[in-house]
Amino acid sequence: MIQFHIKAPDKGLEIALQDKIDNLTKPKGSLGTLEALALQVGLIQQTLSPVLRHPVNVIYASDHGIADEGVSKSPKEVTRQVIHNFLNGGAGVCYLARQHGFELKIVDGGVDFDFPVIPQLIDRKVRKGGTRNFLHEAAMTEEEMEKALQYGAGIVTDCYNEGCNVISFGEMGIGNTAASSMWMTCLTQIPLIDCVGAGSGLDSEGVRHKYNVLKRSLENYDGNGSVLDVMRYFGGYEMVMAVGGMLRAAELKMIILVDGFIMTNCVLAASRLYPEMQSYCVFGHCGDEAGHKRVLDFLGAKALLDLGLRLGEGSGSVCAYPILDSAVRMINEMHSFKQAAITKYF
Amino acid sequence: MIQFHIKAPDKGLEIALQDKIDNLTKPKGSLGTLEALALQVGLIQQTLSPVLRHPVNVIYASDHGIADEGVSKSPKEVTRQVIHNFLNGGAGVCYLARQHGFELKIVDGGVDFDFPVIPQLIDRKVRKGGTRNFLHEAAMTEEEMEKALQYGAGIVTDCYNEGCNVISFGEMGIGNTAASSMWMTCLTQIPLIDCVGAGSGLDSEGVRHKYNVLKRSLENYDGNGSVLDVMRYFGGYEMVMAVGGMLRAAELKMIILVDGFIMTNCVLAASRLYPEMQSYCVFGHCGDEAGHKRVLDFLGAKALLDLGLRLGEGSGSVCAYPILDSAVRMINEMHSFKQAAITKYF
């Protein structure tokens, strides 16, 4: 498998960073999470004056064989329809990206549709038609998984070379909450029932059916249970691409903005392979999807927002960006007690 | 007392607004709080295409007689020092205002300092030296309260005339979490002990002392317990000004962005006088201050953010602004299923 060289940020600068933050004109700690974020970003960038440059939201898209079992409210063709909506600027994440100055990169990792050549759609199809149905067989081959990791990482290298140092990951793929639930239960040992939710809007009968399909899939699984095997057997191409993208981003010391349930499970897989990658992650949003809070807890992570979003696409992470920006502006723009000639009483 | 003419928004447009929101290209309800905010703003503005114009953060500042009892970690002079920091652009709320395009208005409602004439500092001193010490006597007279309400409202009229339709309220005043705790316990009947917190950073002994001072103040109070009497007896000028400002904003059908513990208690008082005013409120942030969550619960309100901020100044409400902006952009910029030619499966 492709190797990544990921180191946690050097902590040598921590005291100086904390000192700068504590000497800003505010009661110590009174900017809460903004202070913690400023410290994290300062350590990642190894500077007392961090900057956010050229934010990008990468959306990896692909179709899932398991969707044939009716595990989603929406049929497969919605994946490609929504991609057209991305390209036309009409989707949820599009206006959020415009609002916060993100470039959008849309990557076809294996959508079940033959797109014409469209300049704004990045063609990285691992396999026509998407993954296989993991109720009966592995979703992808080892070669396909390697390709997906490489493709996912390559996109991030491109972003980096274009000047990006903060990257959000989103996804589109009917059926991918089901695939994510399988990663979650296998990689955390949390019982499947606690990992399965309504996805894009199943009713309780729909959730029960989804659970039953996934339970049978788990029973049918005869792999070795390793992180890589679980990723390969149950994953989507877009999910494996996101893992590759995240690992490359950590390797390049970029800030990783994590979206919802699916992307959090990609962090789960990525961090099982390279635990140090988690130092680069900022979790944008905790949604209502059953299991999201539990997988965040498992990772020891707390998301910035809790707005009941369940759209995917990177909407939660892009929506959280101004908070990260506030943290960086805080450490650069607030005056110190010395500058402001304020008694450091508080 | 000055009268306000406040009506809750007409609900006639609700079905059309909800229909527009439900037909945007996303699973129904999947943008969570953004959808609820879009509905609220659409109703306030009585339009399917709401806009946010010229946001302003008004900071009312004043000193408190009760500060002489050592209820705050910081001495009174910090109030005027921080005002200089506002004017120099170095305070926390300053960079947040720049980030989100807010105008800042700094209002001296009774700071214990003789400022020279400074163009950017709006002089509305109700009384030199701030309020009286409510451990021993009423913080202000009826005439002073009336003046504070009028002044507070007048500032908002100015904002409105300058084109503002969304207004955030912040405060600065050493001792004002103590005053807010008194309003909270008297207006909600929640026991005082659950209304008192660390303010700008008291340790547990400091909080105990603050509680004891407030308990004695409550025992000494011999007023009639009406909303107006409680406001007058324990309030700060900046708090009463905020109540006047909020009521005028509701009268003018402006969106009210509510900051932290102190401003939430101003909504509490304002909504006891005019319950309809709450339809105009968007709660920005729930802080760690003991009692903040409880007073929000009492109001049936949920704040957009929970980032552990406890700075005041309007920092929490200004920080939350991009979420409100996201809601408004959603209803204006997202394509409908019809426009996008997406099967309305989800």
XYZ file of C-alpha atoms in Angstrom:
692
model
C 0.000 0.000 0.000
C 1.004 3.584 -0.615
C 2.994 4.902 2.333
C 2.566 8.251 4.038
C 5.092 10.037 6.229
C 3.082 11.694 8.940
C 4.458 13.292 12.065
C 2.489 15.002 14.791
C 3.363 18.713 14.983
C 6.420 19.515 17.090
C 5.287 20.780 20.506
C 8.324 22.998 21.013
C 6.331 26.118 20.229
C 3.457 25.334 22.600
C 4.588 27.489 25.532
C 5.242 30.535 23.349
C 1.907 30.118 21.587
C -0.021 29.723 24.825
C 1.776 32.732 26.234
C 0.791 34.865 23.248
C -2.832 33.715 23.560
C -2.914 34.343 27.327
C -1.615 37.875 26.861
C -4.363 38.956 24.501
C -6.795 41.462 26.042
C -9.401 39.102 27.458
C -9.860 37.100 30.620
C -7.623 34.041 30.296
C -9.448 31.264 28.475
C -12.485 33.447 27.758
C -12.390 32.793 24.037
C -12.808 29.078 24.731
C -12.602 26.916 21.650
C -11.111 29.753 19.600
C -8.069 29.640 21.861
C -7.697 25.881 21.506
C -7.980 26.162 17.721
C -5.413 28.958 17.554
C -2.988 26.783 19.500
C -3.627 23.803 17.224
C -3.160 25.805 14.023
C -0.067 27.543 15.397
C 1.481 24.167 16.165
C 0.555 22.724 12.779
C 2.091 25.697 11.000
C 4.932 26.121 13.560
C 4.393 29.840 13.885
C 2.984 32.437 16.275
C 1.198 34.070 13.324
C -0.639 31.352 11.413
C -2.528 32.013 8.184
C -5.300 30.243 6.304
C -4.684 30.132 2.577
C -6.844 29.137 -0.372
C -9.412 26.895 1.353
C -10.700 24.051 -0.800
C -13.624 21.694 -0.312
C -12.979 18.426 -2.127
C -16.049 16.328 -2.799
C -15.292 12.739 -3.666
C -18.296 11.054 -5.294
C -19.017 7.441 -6.078
C -21.786 4.873 -6.184
C -22.267 1.881 -3.911
C -23.327 -1.638 -4.812
C -25.099 -1.928 -1.471
C -27.566 0.745 -2.638
C -29.219 -2.044 -4.671
C -30.499 -3.471 -1.374
C -32.634 -0.394 -0.704
C -30.555 0.909 2.205
C -31.126 4.538 1.190
C -34.236 6.575 0.631
C -32.794 7.735 -2.678
C -31.962 5.593 -5.726
C -28.486 5.579 -7.245
C -29.218 8.056 -10.038
C -29.475 10.811 -7.431
C -25.668 10.660 -7.075
C -25.107 11.850 -10.641
C -28.008 14.296 -10.527
C -26.502 15.958 -7.477
C -23.144 16.159 -9.239
C -24.787 18.173 -11.987
C -26.211 20.383 -9.255
C -22.688 20.869 -7.847
C -21.436 21.829 -11.288
C -24.301 24.282 -11.779
C -23.650 25.925 -8.395
C -27.109 25.113 -7.029
C -26.335 22.626 -4.256
C -26.128 23.377 -0.560
C -22.373 23.267 -0.387
C -22.062 25.609 -3.397
C -23.490 28.672 -1.695
C -21.596 27.881 1.496
C -18.377 27.660 -0.521
C -19.131 31.030 -2.141
C -19.948 32.515 1.263
C -16.658 31.461 2.803
C -14.354 31.722 -0.210
C -13.779 28.003 -0.796
C -12.815 26.515 -4.089
C -14.878 23.413 -4.839
C -13.292 20.378 -6.423
C -15.718 17.676 -7.552
C -14.123 14.287 -8.099
C -15.827 11.368 -9.818
C -14.406 8.318 -8.090
C -16.857 5.835 -9.559
C -20.275 7.314 -10.189
C -22.586 4.981 -12.078
C -22.903 7.299 -15.079
C -20.852 8.099 -18.167
C -20.301 11.819 -17.861
C -19.256 13.723 -20.950
C -15.955 15.552 -20.506
C -16.739 18.451 -18.176
C -13.785 20.685 -17.270
C -14.962 21.253 -13.676
C -15.515 17.538 -13.014
C -12.294 15.733 -12.123
C -12.386 12.236 -13.584
C -10.786 9.693 -11.269
C -13.169 6.802 -11.865
C -11.763 3.771 -10.112
C -14.380 1.536 -11.652
C -17.400 2.145 -13.859
C -20.613 1.579 -11.965
C -19.168 2.025 -8.484
C -18.422 -0.610 -5.879
C -19.781 -4.128 -5.680
C -22.572 -5.112 -3.310
C -20.937 -5.998 0.031
C -23.891 -8.085 1.080
C -22.459 -10.735 -1.226
C -18.831 -9.854 -1.929
C -16.058 -7.377 -1.229
C -16.943 -3.878 -2.415
C -13.580 -3.489 -4.132
C -10.408 -5.333 -5.040
C -7.024 -4.570 -3.496
C -5.924 -2.933 -6.723
C -8.981 -0.712 -6.736
C -8.416 0.323 -3.138
C -4.811 1.228 -3.883
C -5.956 3.246 -6.899
C -8.545 5.069 -4.779
C -5.982 5.920 -2.095
C -3.554 7.208 -4.727
C -6.216 9.211 -6.548
C -7.514 10.711 -3.337
C -4.034 11.698 -2.228
C -3.140 13.095 -5.642
C -6.019 15.560 -5.591
C -4.749 16.918 -2.269
C -1.233 17.294 -3.623
C -2.738 19.380 -6.424
C -4.548 21.580 -3.884
C -1.324 22.006 -1.928
C 0.585 22.977 -5.043
C -2.091 25.542 -5.804
C -1.461 27.233 -2.436
C -4.069 25.588 -0.219
C -3.209 24.958 3.440
C -6.690 24.231 4.797
C -8.811 21.559 3.175
C -12.317 20.321 3.784
C -13.456 16.886 2.685
C -17.005 16.101 1.611
C -18.705 13.279 -0.188
C -21.610 12.312 -2.379
C -22.708 8.745 -2.825
C -26.103 7.184 -2.298
C -25.573 4.365 0.203
C -22.495 5.750 1.917
C -23.944 6.094 5.403
C -24.506 2.327 5.234
C -20.880 1.739 4.251
C -19.745 4.109 7.005
C -21.748 2.240 9.629
C -19.869 -0.928 8.648
C -16.494 0.771 9.041
C -17.603 2.178 12.362
C -18.810 -1.072 13.894
C -15.794 -3.044 12.643
C -13.179 -0.455 13.669
C -14.639 0.544 17.056
C -16.445 -2.650 18.126
C -19.477 -0.509 18.925
C -22.499 -2.746 18.217
C -23.901 -2.317 14.710
C -27.296 -1.235 16.030
C -25.676 1.902 17.503
C -23.921 2.696 14.241
C -26.923 2.709 11.910
C -29.097 5.760 11.270
C -31.595 7.401 8.957
C -29.091 8.655 6.376
C -30.773 11.099 4.025
C -34.156 10.519 5.652
C -35.276 6.910 6.151
C -38.291 6.314 8.364
C -38.055 3.808 11.206
C -39.040 0.902 8.952
C -36.369 1.969 6.488
C -33.757 2.098 9.233
C -34.788 -1.391 10.369
C -34.393 -2.735 6.839
C -31.004 -1.031 6.503
C -29.898 -2.535 9.795
C -30.986 -6.019 8.700
C -29.106 -5.741 5.414
C -25.983 -4.594 7.244
C -26.318 -7.292 9.874
C -26.446 -9.967 7.171
C -23.486 -8.303 5.453
C -21.520 -8.501 8.667
C -22.446 -12.185 9.068
C -21.373 -12.889 5.496
C -18.035 -11.110 5.918
C -15.162 -13.572 6.096
C -12.195 -11.204 5.958
C -9.403 -10.838 8.489
C -10.847 -7.774 10.228
C -7.759 -5.611 9.663
C -8.308 -1.910 9.047
C -7.335 -2.257 5.402
C -9.538 -5.289 4.864
C -12.566 -3.614 6.461
C -11.977 -0.520 4.344
C -11.778 -2.602 1.209
C -14.685 -4.931 1.904
C -17.286 -2.373 2.928
C -15.950 0.968 1.716
C -16.931 3.235 -1.119
C -14.360 4.549 -3.550
C -15.143 8.092 -2.382
C -14.497 7.040 1.227
C -11.169 5.401 0.473
C -10.217 8.421 -1.622
C -11.025 10.636 1.355
C -8.784 8.495 3.556
C -5.980 8.879 1.022
C -6.696 12.600 0.792
C -6.657 13.083 4.542
C -3.415 11.170 4.962
C -1.737 13.207 2.241
C -3.067 16.421 3.822
C -1.580 15.426 7.180
C 1.686 14.532 5.476
C 1.752 18.024 3.950
C 0.841 19.616 7.303
C -2.427 21.020 6.048
C -5.415 21.672 8.306
C -8.096 19.041 7.712
C -11.696 20.177 8.127
C -13.870 17.159 8.842
C -17.509 17.105 7.755
C -20.217 14.733 9.017
C -20.754 11.066 9.825
C -19.121 9.662 6.716
C -16.033 11.839 6.837
C -15.665 11.206 10.563
C -15.530 7.500 9.818
C -12.874 8.222 7.205
C -10.856 9.936 9.953
C -11.458 6.842 12.075
C -9.968 4.592 9.406
C -7.156 7.006 8.555
C -6.179 7.450 12.190
C -6.113 3.709 12.744
C -3.488 3.557 10.005
C -1.604 6.711 11.076
C -2.682 7.966 14.543
C -0.664 11.191 14.124
C -2.989 12.358 11.344
C -5.601 13.315 13.927
C -3.492 16.269 15.129
C -4.320 17.953 11.825
C -8.090 17.469 12.092
C -10.681 20.083 13.009
C -14.135 18.543 13.336
C -16.735 20.837 11.812
C -20.134 19.500 12.738
C -21.837 16.820 14.780
C -25.040 15.829 13.051
C -28.086 13.901 14.101
C -27.051 10.689 12.336
C -27.121 7.923 14.923
C -23.573 7.037 15.780
C -21.944 10.323 14.785
C -21.568 11.528 18.347
C -20.349 8.080 19.409
C -17.651 7.894 16.785
C -16.552 11.434 17.690
C -16.387 10.332 21.338
C -14.391 7.283 20.302
C -11.909 9.629 18.616
C -11.902 11.949 21.639
C -13.135 14.719 19.360
C -15.694 17.489 19.766
C -17.181 19.171 16.732
C -17.435 22.954 16.423
C -21.068 23.039 15.351
C -24.245 21.166 16.163
C -26.859 22.534 13.788
C -28.743 19.356 12.891
C -27.238 19.269 9.390
C -27.338 15.955 7.518
C -26.622 16.944 3.953
C -23.027 15.811 3.530
C -21.145 17.412 0.603
C -18.810 19.114 3.093
C -21.645 21.416 4.164
C -20.910 20.992 7.882
C -17.182 21.563 7.595
C -17.462 24.549 5.257
C -20.146 26.025 7.521
C -17.705 25.782 10.441
C -14.861 27.511 8.615
C -15.518 31.052 9.935
C -14.899 29.754 13.464
C -11.471 28.482 12.456
C -10.901 31.812 10.735
C -11.944 33.616 13.935
C -9.352 31.665 15.877
C -6.583 32.601 13.474
C -7.654 36.243 13.402
C -7.726 36.259 17.194
C -4.066 35.396 17.546
C -3.050 37.809 14.791
C -5.334 40.777 15.342
C -6.191 41.088 19.030
C -4.017 43.477 21.005
C -1.960 42.252 23.939
C -2.345 43.712 27.426
C 0.965 45.486 26.865
C -0.098 47.044 23.552
C -3.447 48.110 24.956
C -2.127 49.358 28.304
C -4.812 47.399 30.132
C -4.207 46.218 33.671
C -3.894 42.459 33.453
C -6.408 41.947 36.214
C -8.438 39.333 34.596
C -42.539 54.410 30.921
C -41.729 54.671 27.234
C -44.117 52.513 25.226
C -43.215 50.181 22.382
C -45.537 48.816 19.726
C -44.410 45.287 19.081
C -46.257 42.686 17.089
C -45.154 39.150 16.402
C -44.545 38.611 12.662
C -47.641 37.718 10.649
C -47.683 33.955 10.017
C -49.539 34.244 6.718
C -46.394 33.600 4.724
C -45.332 30.511 6.685
C -46.675 27.885 4.283
C -45.132 29.529 1.234
C -41.800 29.936 3.003
C -41.754 26.336 4.198
C -42.682 25.184 0.727
C -39.786 27.126 -0.794
C -37.394 25.664 1.780
C -38.672 22.116 1.263
C -38.187 22.371 -2.486
C -34.519 23.242 -2.316
C -32.210 20.460 -3.537
C -31.578 18.622 -0.284
C -33.301 15.956 1.756
C -36.178 17.676 3.565
C -34.978 19.158 6.830
C -31.353 18.240 6.157
C -30.073 21.765 6.681
C -31.470 21.673 10.223
C -31.150 24.942 12.062
C -30.412 26.843 8.855
C -33.912 25.962 7.675
C -35.505 27.141 10.921
C -33.569 30.409 10.753
C -34.536 31.014 7.128
C -38.174 30.583 8.094
C -37.826 32.959 11.041
C -36.085 35.654 9.004
C -38.544 35.267 6.127
C -41.441 35.801 8.535
C -39.778 38.786 10.209
C -39.153 40.419 6.858
C -42.399 39.101 5.288
C -40.692 37.912 2.142
C -39.560 34.716 0.407
C -36.224 36.407 -0.346
C -34.933 37.935 2.887
C -31.760 40.021 3.055
C -29.356 40.996 5.829
C -28.313 44.615 5.622
C -25.671 46.649 7.425
C -25.151 44.548 10.569
C -24.262 46.526 13.683
C -22.955 45.408 17.055
C -23.962 47.906 19.729
C -21.945 47.751 22.930
C -23.563 49.483 25.857
C -21.046 50.119 28.636
C -21.489 51.247 32.211
C -20.157 50.758 35.710
C -21.869 49.075 38.634
C -21.955 50.139 42.265
C -22.050 46.501 43.297
C -18.494 46.118 41.929
C -17.339 47.845 45.137
C -18.246 44.629 46.988
C -15.611 42.645 45.114
C -18.055 40.554 43.088
C -15.771 40.582 40.063
C -12.205 39.507 39.507
C -11.528 42.845 37.839
C -11.743 46.321 39.403
C -13.966 49.014 37.915
C -11.217 50.800 35.954
C -11.059 47.835 33.592
C -14.386 49.000 32.123
C -12.882 52.207 30.775
C -9.613 50.530 29.783
C -11.513 48.043 27.677
C -13.445 50.892 26.053
C -10.153 52.368 24.898
C -9.313 48.944 23.526
C -12.625 48.920 21.601
C -11.821 52.341 20.181
C -8.335 51.221 19.157
C -9.670 48.112 17.409
C -7.740 45.697 19.634
C -10.497 43.953 21.586
C -11.962 40.541 20.839
C -15.152 41.839 19.342
C -13.233 44.241 17.070
C -11.624 41.599 14.910
C -14.837 39.572 14.853
C -16.691 42.672 13.663
C -14.111 43.221 10.921
C -14.318 39.558 9.947
C -18.087 39.619 9.525
C -18.601 43.171 8.275
C -20.229 44.611 11.405
C -20.191 48.251 12.310
C -19.343 48.705 15.995
C -21.146 51.314 18.064
C -19.686 51.923 21.520
C -22.048 53.657 23.911
C -21.019 55.106 27.263
C -24.104 54.675 29.430
C -22.393 55.545 32.704
C -18.772 54.511 32.825
C -16.953 55.770 35.912
C -14.537 57.923 33.938
C -14.603 61.349 32.305
C -13.757 60.601 28.717
C -12.587 63.440 26.520
C -14.798 63.970 23.477
C -14.034 61.012 21.194
C -15.997 60.895 17.923
C -16.337 57.091 17.935
C -17.586 56.968 21.528
C -21.282 57.729 21.809
C -21.918 59.664 25.000
C -25.194 58.672 26.636
C -24.070 58.832 30.250
C -27.128 58.367 32.419
C -25.178 59.176 35.537
C -21.540 59.887 36.259
C -19.924 57.044 38.156
C -22.408 54.371 37.148
C -25.132 52.792 39.224
C -25.452 52.759 43.014
C -24.556 49.724 45.098
C -27.659 47.507 45.231
C -26.453 45.799 48.375
C -27.674 48.947 50.159
C -30.029 50.802 47.819
C -31.647 50.767 44.406
C -29.074 50.845 41.597
C -30.952 53.607 39.797
C -33.885 55.977 40.113
C -37.017 55.737 38.005
C -35.932 58.780 36.017
C -32.562 57.215 35.308
C -34.181 53.980 34.178
C -36.466 55.847 31.827
C -33.481 57.749 30.449
C -31.546 54.511 29.919
C -34.474 52.898 28.078
C -34.852 55.988 25.868
C -31.139 56.232 25.163
C -30.867 52.529 24.386
C -33.828 52.686 22.021
C -32.565 55.857 20.360
C -29.289 54.233 19.331
C -31.232 51.467 17.595
C -33.403 53.985 15.753
C -30.175 55.543 14.472
C -28.946 52.146 13.279
C -32.250 51.512 11.539
C -32.127 54.885 9.829
C -28.629 54.064 8.642
C -29.918 50.957 6.868
C -29.361 48.259 9.470
C -31.862 45.391 9.700
C -29.860 42.965 11.859
C -28.448 44.120 15.163
C -26.293 42.455 17.783
C -26.201 43.659 21.368
C -23.135 43.423 23.559
C -22.038 44.940 26.852
C -19.070 45.971 28.928
C -19.346 46.652 32.625
C -17.375 45.146 35.486
C -19.963 43.624 37.825
C -22.671 42.992 35.290
C -22.859 39.213 35.614
C -23.766 39.860 39.266
C -26.546 42.246 38.246
C -27.739 39.753 35.628
C -27.931 36.962 38.206
C -30.268 39.169 40.260
C -32.552 39.775 37.293
C -32.513 36.081 36.513
C -33.438 34.840 39.980
C -36.118 37.490 40.464
C -37.710 37.088 37.025
C -37.578 33.281 36.767
C -37.766 32.218 40.444
C -34.813 29.942 39.794
C -32.878 29.850 43.091
C -30.063 32.411 43.273
C -27.434 29.708 43.745
C -28.201 28.394 40.242
C -27.945 31.875 38.753
C -24.471 32.833 39.991
C -21.264 32.004 38.148
C -17.599 32.835 37.706
C -18.068 35.892 35.481
C -14.752 36.917 33.961
C -12.885 34.257 35.946
C -13.563 34.044 39.700
C -12.269 31.001 41.512
C -14.629 28.994 43.713
C -13.968 31.190 46.762
C -14.698 34.253 44.642
C -17.955 32.751 43.429
C -18.940 31.971 47.040
C -18.273 35.573 48.052
C -20.241 36.855 45.058
C -23.140 34.588 45.994
C -23.105 35.809 49.593
C -23.151 39.465 48.522
C -26.044 38.788 46.162
C -27.932 36.780 48.777
C -27.686 39.669 51.200
C -28.750 42.068 48.454
C -31.807 39.949 47.820
C -32.632 39.908 51.554
C -32.248 43.698 51.706
C -34.486 44.258 48.687
C -37.864 45.648 49.694
C -39.316 46.471 46.287
C -42.557 45.192 44.794
C -40.943 42.481 42.641
C -42.434 43.756 39.382
C -40.305 43.400 36.249
C -39.678 47.130 36.125
C -38.791 47.354 39.791
C -36.348 44.439 39.578
C -34.752 45.991 36.505
C -34.373 49.308 38.276
C -33.174 47.996 41.623
C -30.496 45.591 40.420
C -29.820 46.590 36.822
C -26.938 48.346 35.165
C -27.499 51.270 32.862
C -25.999 49.256 30.008
C -28.463 46.437 30.706
C -31.505 48.692 30.779
C -30.253 50.380 27.617
C -30.007 46.968 25.977
C -33.608 46.232 26.990
C -34.683 49.525 25.420
C -32.583 48.778 22.360
C -34.022 45.292 21.937
C -37.581 46.511 22.289
C -37.037 49.233 19.706
C -35.384 46.690 17.382
C -38.416 44.408 17.686
C -40.719 47.365 17.084
C -38.787 48.110 13.892
C -38.872 44.425 12.856
C -35.114 44.063 12.963
C -33.374 40.757 13.657
C -31.928 40.762 17.178
C -28.710 38.795 17.678
C -28.382 37.888 21.341
C -24.942 37.472 22.925
C -24.159 35.766 26.227
C -25.457 35.498 29.789
C -26.021 39.213 30.341
C -27.769 39.884 27.067
C -29.893 36.757 27.497
C -31.104 38.174 30.800
C -31.906 41.415 28.989
C -34.083 39.383 26.609
C -35.656 37.816 29.688
C -36.617 41.223 31.069
C -37.644 42.615 27.680
C -39.814 39.600 26.881
C -41.541 39.829 30.268
C -42.583 43.349 29.250
C -43.371 42.486 25.609
C -43.493 38.734 24.971
C -43.742 39.261 21.203
C -40.221 40.666 21.093
C -38.792 37.168 21.340
C -39.915 36.318 17.801
C -37.187 38.677 16.594
C -34.387 37.079 18.624
C -31.661 34.776 17.383
C -29.536 33.458 20.238
C -25.888 33.420 19.251
C -24.002 31.533 21.914
C -24.493 29.535 25.075
C -21.506 30.072 27.328
C -20.189 28.297 30.370
C -21.495 30.905 32.832
C -23.600 29.048 35.373
C -27.223 29.794 34.696
C -26.885 30.694 31.020
C -28.249 27.397 29.794
C -31.011 27.542 32.402
C -32.189 30.985 31.401
C -32.119 29.919 27.738
C -34.225 26.895 28.679
C -36.593 29.168 30.583
C -37.014 31.204 27.408
C -37.427 28.041 25.326
C -34.396 29.110 23.329
C -31.405 27.250 21.893
C -28.243 29.111 20.984
C -26.476 28.573 17.668
C -23.000 28.142 19.121
C -21.449 26.547 22.173
C -17.764 27.436 22.042
C -17.055 28.126 25.692
C -16.839 31.886 25.117
C -17.214 34.150 28.144
C -15.924 37.461 26.902
C -19.112 39.424 26.391
C -18.822 42.496 24.142
C -21.135 40.836 21.609
C -18.386 38.343 20.750
C -20.747 35.344 20.848
C -23.459 36.929 18.750
C -21.090 38.371 16.147
C -19.289 35.024 15.973
C -22.635 33.363 15.175
C -23.526 35.770 12.379
C -22.196 33.674 9.462
C -24.696 30.956 10.404
C -27.571 33.404 10.092
C -26.038 34.562 6.824
C -25.838 30.920 5.665
C -29.559 30.521 6.343
C -30.446 33.583 4.292
C -28.146 32.547 1.451
C -29.679 29.088 1.497
C -33.176 30.318 0.718
C -31.925 32.755 -1.914
C -29.145 30.840 -3.633
C -29.887 27.108 -3.523
C -31.598 25.716 -6.581
C -34.982 24.056 -6.331
C -35.602 20.484 -7.458
C -37.399 21.908 -10.479
C -34.526 24.226 -11.469
C -31.965 21.477 -10.987
C -33.996 18.708 -12.647
C -33.318 16.401 -9.719
C -35.732 13.652 -8.880
C -37.330 14.673 -5.595
C -36.634 11.292 -4.059
C -35.204 12.445 -0.846
